[in-house]
Amino acid sequence: MTGPTRDGTPIAQVADHYDRWPFPGLDHTSREGLVLLRRLMRWLVPRAGCPRPRVIDIGCGTGHTTVALARRLPGVEFLGVDVSVAALEEAHAHAGVAGVPDVRFERADVGEPLAGLGTFEVVLALGVLHHVPNLPAAFAHVASLVAEGGHLVLWMYGRHGRVAHTLNQRFLELLTEPGERSGDREAVARAFLEELGDRFAVGSGFYTPRGSDAEGVRWLIDHPAWIADQMFPAYERPVVLEEIFALLDAHGLTFEHWFGVSEDPGHCTTHPLLQGRLAALPRRTRLIALECLLRPAYYFVSGCRVGPDG
C-alpha cells in the first residue's frame, strides 16, 4: 500500500497516514479489552523488587487504550509511544481530560532501537506490528523492552482470515492514485462500503468496534479514521501463528496464551478420532492445526521472559 510521504520510506508513509487520520480517536469497549485488563491485574501486583510496575503501549495512537488501563490500574506507570505526532497530541489532551497522573506519551519509531526507554513488566503492541515494514527488526526492538519475568502482549492481523479483506484493499488501491488527495480516497472507500459493503465487506475480516458484519459496515461509513485504517492503510502485512512463534523464540520469549481460543480439541470437534489426533499433537502443532480450522482475522497472544526463578 502506498500514499503521500515525507521522505518516501514506508515508515514515513505510516506516520503521514496517522497524522492525517489519528487512530483510534475514540473509546470503545471490547471483549479483548476486558481480557487484557483482567490479565494485567494479575501480572501487575506490586511485589518485592518491583513496587511500581511499568507498562508501555507501543503504537498507542490517540492514547485511548493507555488511558483506559491507567484509570483502572492506579500505581502502575504507563508510557505510550507512537510515530504519529498528531496522534500523540490527541493522546496528551485525552490524558489531561481524564486526569490520570501516571501516564506520559513520547514519540518513538519501533523501526529504531528503543533501549533508552528502559524495561517494562508489560509491553503492549496492539494493532501496530502488522503496520511496520521491517517486522523482524521492529520486533527485536519491542522484545528488548520486556523485563525478566515480564510479558509481551500482541494483537496482530491474521493472514488466513483477512484474505478477502486484502482483496478489498487492493480493489480500492487500483481505483485511486498514489498521490491522490486523502479526501478523494476517503470518498472512494465510502462509496465502496455504501454500494458493495454487504456483498464484499461483510465477513471479510475487517475490524471495527461493531464487528465485521453489516452493522460494522454501517458504523465504518461514519468514522473516517477507521475507514482509512481498515480500507486503505499506508502499509499492512498480516501474519500467521508460526511467524509469531518464530519471533518470540528468536528473542528469548516463551509463548503463553492465545486469548479467546480454547486448546481443548473438544471445542472444535466431537469426533473421537479427530479429538484423539489433536490431543496427541505437541502444543504448538495443535494450535497451528486449530488455526487451520479457525482461520482467524487476528491473533491476540502473549509471551513472557522467564526470570531466573522460572
XYZ file of C-alpha atoms in Angstrom:
310
model
C 0.000 0.000 0.000
C 1.261 3.453 -0.809
C 0.337 7.031 -0.040
C 1.712 10.575 0.331
C 5.042 10.597 2.149
C 7.549 12.883 3.840
C 10.708 11.162 2.695
C 9.469 8.228 0.610
C 10.191 5.495 3.172
C 7.440 3.058 4.188
C 7.595 4.082 7.863
C 7.171 7.727 6.826
C 4.084 6.697 4.869
C 2.677 5.155 8.048
C 3.462 8.291 10.075
C 1.852 10.523 7.450
C -1.224 8.304 7.342
C -1.833 8.503 11.094
C -1.021 12.210 11.202
C -3.892 12.642 8.737
C -6.206 10.141 10.465
C -5.203 9.778 14.166
C -6.342 6.377 15.382
C -8.440 5.107 17.117
C -9.783 8.519 18.124
C -12.492 7.131 20.395
C -13.097 4.960 23.443
C -14.578 1.570 22.716
C -15.115 -1.419 24.964
C -14.223 -4.811 23.560
C -14.021 -8.363 24.813
C -10.262 -8.233 24.222
C -10.009 -5.119 26.405
C -11.689 -6.845 29.322
C -9.495 -9.920 28.906
C -6.394 -7.711 28.840
C -7.453 -5.791 31.947
C -8.005 -8.996 33.939
C -4.623 -10.322 32.858
C -2.833 -7.073 33.745
C -4.431 -7.055 37.189
C -2.908 -10.495 37.728
C 0.516 -9.631 36.292
C 0.998 -6.201 37.877
C 0.574 -6.974 41.557
C 3.328 -4.934 43.307
C 5.982 -7.211 44.698
C 9.422 -7.063 46.283
C 11.917 -5.523 43.869
C 9.142 -4.049 41.726
C 6.877 -1.895 43.911
C 5.768 0.284 40.974
C 5.318 -1.785 37.809
C 5.779 -0.204 34.379
C 3.679 -0.744 31.237
C 4.478 0.548 27.751
C 1.882 0.818 24.981
C 3.709 0.590 21.650
C 1.820 2.342 18.871
C -0.518 3.952 21.399
C -2.128 6.234 18.800
C -4.572 8.641 20.431
C -3.931 7.018 23.810
C -7.399 5.684 24.493
C -6.219 2.193 25.479
C -3.368 3.581 27.606
C -5.637 5.978 29.480
C -8.411 3.412 29.944
C -5.974 0.970 31.552
C -4.354 3.676 33.707
C -7.760 4.624 35.100
C -8.252 1.066 36.340
C -4.693 0.356 37.479
C -3.608 3.132 39.867
C 0.002 2.923 40.979
C 1.168 1.499 37.654
C 3.402 3.714 35.491
C 2.218 3.906 31.864
C 4.184 5.120 28.853
C 2.583 5.413 25.422
C 4.752 5.784 22.316
C 3.793 6.342 18.694
C 5.311 7.543 15.415
C 2.461 9.996 14.709
C 2.820 13.474 16.183
C -0.865 14.263 15.570
C -1.985 11.114 17.379
C 0.265 11.936 20.348
C -1.179 15.438 20.585
C -4.625 13.865 20.934
C -3.244 11.387 23.469
C -1.848 14.194 25.657
C -5.181 16.016 25.519
C -7.135 12.858 26.301
C -4.938 12.042 29.326
C -5.322 15.611 30.582
C -9.108 15.457 30.445
C -9.103 12.025 32.108
C -6.853 13.279 34.918
C -4.574 10.238 35.034
C -1.283 11.183 36.740
C 0.769 8.080 35.935
C 0.645 8.352 32.140
C 3.052 10.044 29.756
C 3.484 9.943 25.986
C 6.559 10.166 23.753
C 7.296 9.942 20.058
C 9.181 6.793 19.126
C 9.658 4.721 15.984
C 9.733 0.943 16.515
C 11.959 0.733 13.469
C 14.707 2.247 15.627
C 16.281 0.912 18.872
C 14.192 1.645 21.974
C 16.746 0.737 24.647
C 16.705 4.259 26.097
C 13.184 3.663 27.387
C 14.280 1.003 29.894
C 12.409 -2.236 30.556
C 8.808 -2.912 31.473
C 6.799 -5.528 33.314
C 4.260 -5.475 30.461
C 4.843 -4.444 26.848
C 1.712 -3.942 24.745
C 1.947 -3.992 20.947
C -1.705 -3.915 19.953
C -2.532 -3.475 16.277
C 0.850 -1.992 15.410
C 3.433 -4.533 14.233
C 1.448 -5.541 11.132
C 1.868 -1.907 10.003
C 5.687 -1.989 10.291
C 7.596 -2.758 7.069
C 10.612 -4.425 8.743
C 8.867 -6.725 11.212
C 11.947 -8.700 12.410
C 13.848 -5.513 13.308
C 10.827 -3.873 14.935
C 10.042 -6.988 16.940
C 13.635 -7.115 18.189
C 13.328 -3.533 19.435
C 9.995 -4.260 21.130
C 11.196 -7.528 22.699
C 14.215 -5.753 24.224
C 11.808 -3.784 26.444
C 10.429 -6.867 28.230
C 11.914 -7.192 31.727
C 12.808 -10.530 33.306
C 9.558 -12.087 34.387
C 7.722 -9.592 32.173
C 5.102 -10.128 29.476
C 4.599 -9.093 25.868
C 1.031 -8.832 24.534
C 0.498 -8.842 20.762
C -2.591 -8.095 18.682
C -1.864 -8.669 15.002
C -3.922 -9.203 11.874
C -4.158 -12.809 10.687
C -3.398 -13.643 7.074
C -5.829 -16.559 6.834
C -8.868 -14.595 7.992
C -8.200 -11.393 6.025
C -7.690 -12.748 2.528
C -10.995 -11.305 1.277
C -10.345 -8.016 3.060
C -6.906 -7.765 1.468
C -8.603 -8.085 -1.930
C -10.991 -5.267 -0.957
C -7.997 -3.083 -0.131
C -6.377 -3.992 -3.445
C -9.605 -3.082 -5.307
C -9.645 0.360 -3.678
C -5.942 0.835 -4.339
C -6.497 0.206 -8.061
C -9.272 2.818 -8.141
C -7.109 5.573 -6.651
C -3.782 7.191 -7.479
C -0.826 7.067 -5.030
C -0.720 10.862 -4.784
C -4.483 11.356 -4.786
C -5.892 13.677 -2.134
C -6.833 11.953 1.097
C -10.407 13.204 0.838
C -10.789 11.573 -2.574
C -9.517 8.222 -1.319
C -11.907 8.511 1.605
C -14.790 9.158 -0.805
C -13.927 6.102 -2.915
C -13.735 3.876 0.176
C -17.032 5.222 1.494
C -18.704 4.611 -1.879
C -17.424 1.031 -1.820
C -18.841 0.469 1.662
C -22.189 2.061 0.796
C -22.648 0.249 -2.508
C -20.749 -3.051 -2.190
C -20.186 -3.482 1.547
C -22.947 -6.025 2.154
C -21.612 -8.206 -0.677
C -17.871 -7.870 -0.273
C -17.016 -6.373 3.130
C -19.276 -8.308 5.488
C -17.358 -11.223 6.954
C -14.171 -10.348 5.066
C -12.099 -9.866 8.220
C -12.217 -6.081 8.639
C -12.213 -4.896 12.252
C -14.409 -2.311 13.991
C -15.897 -1.818 17.467
C -19.164 -3.076 15.917
C -17.673 -6.238 14.461
C -17.314 -7.220 10.807
C -20.944 -7.757 9.853
C -23.447 -5.334 8.289
C -23.609 -3.258 11.486
C -19.831 -2.874 11.347
C -20.036 -1.646 7.731
C -22.645 0.960 8.663
C -20.542 2.102 11.618
C -17.391 2.312 9.488
C -19.025 4.649 6.950
C -19.388 7.352 9.627
C -15.834 7.134 11.062
C -13.132 8.466 8.700
C -10.142 7.421 10.850
C -11.417 3.843 10.887
C -12.193 3.890 7.154
C -8.597 4.942 6.491
C -7.132 2.369 8.880
C -9.220 -0.509 7.547
C -9.726 0.287 3.869
C -6.512 1.972 2.704
C -3.707 1.596 5.284
C -0.317 3.018 4.407
C 1.252 -0.388 4.983
C -0.194 -3.661 6.226
C 1.105 -7.218 6.369
C -0.932 -9.826 8.274
C 0.894 -12.785 9.818
C 0.353 -16.441 10.693
C 0.863 -18.178 14.028
C 4.139 -19.853 13.057
C 5.661 -16.413 12.408
C 4.641 -15.274 15.887
C 6.192 -18.380 17.434
C 9.432 -17.797 15.499
C 9.644 -14.142 16.561
C 9.127 -14.997 20.227
C 11.708 -17.805 20.097
C 14.290 -15.586 18.406
C 14.214 -13.148 21.319
C 14.081 -15.458 24.324
C 10.344 -15.134 24.928
C 8.119 -18.075 25.814
C 4.686 -18.323 24.216
C 1.951 -18.166 26.887
C -1.615 -17.681 25.710
C -3.764 -17.346 22.630
C -6.549 -15.367 24.228
C -10.083 -16.376 23.358
C -9.077 -19.724 21.835
C -9.629 -22.980 23.699
C -6.869 -25.546 23.329
C -9.334 -28.328 24.174
C -9.925 -30.380 20.985
C -13.490 -30.960 22.198
C -14.306 -27.350 21.442
C -13.776 -27.822 17.700
C -14.822 -31.417 17.030
C -16.865 -34.168 18.658
C -15.386 -36.954 16.532
C -13.264 -39.275 18.730
C -10.672 -39.884 16.010
C -10.092 -36.174 15.355
C -10.114 -35.369 19.069
C -7.529 -38.068 19.742
C -5.258 -36.977 16.919
C -5.410 -33.333 18.005
C -4.801 -34.195 21.665
C -1.698 -36.213 20.707
C -0.051 -33.286 18.940
C 2.578 -31.115 20.657
C 1.010 -27.904 21.937
C 2.241 -25.579 19.203
C 1.378 -28.023 16.434
C -2.101 -28.426 17.923
C -2.554 -24.633 17.933
C -1.475 -24.434 14.293
C -3.967 -27.198 13.462
C -6.712 -25.212 15.234
C -5.596 -22.135 13.292
C -6.341 -24.027 10.072
C -9.931 -24.506 11.240
C -10.457 -21.070 12.810
C -8.772 -19.004 10.053
C -8.531 -16.052 12.450
C -8.778 -12.457 11.270
C -6.409 -11.517 14.097
C -4.224 -13.016 16.827
C -4.365 -11.845 20.445
C -1.480 -13.601 22.200
C 1.104 -13.170 24.925
C 4.633 -14.283 25.634
C 6.858 -13.917 28.680
C 10.525 -13.599 29.523
C 11.104 -16.239 32.136
C 13.110 -14.924 35.091
C 15.860 -16.781 36.965
C 13.281 -18.299 39.336
C 11.116 -19.565 36.493
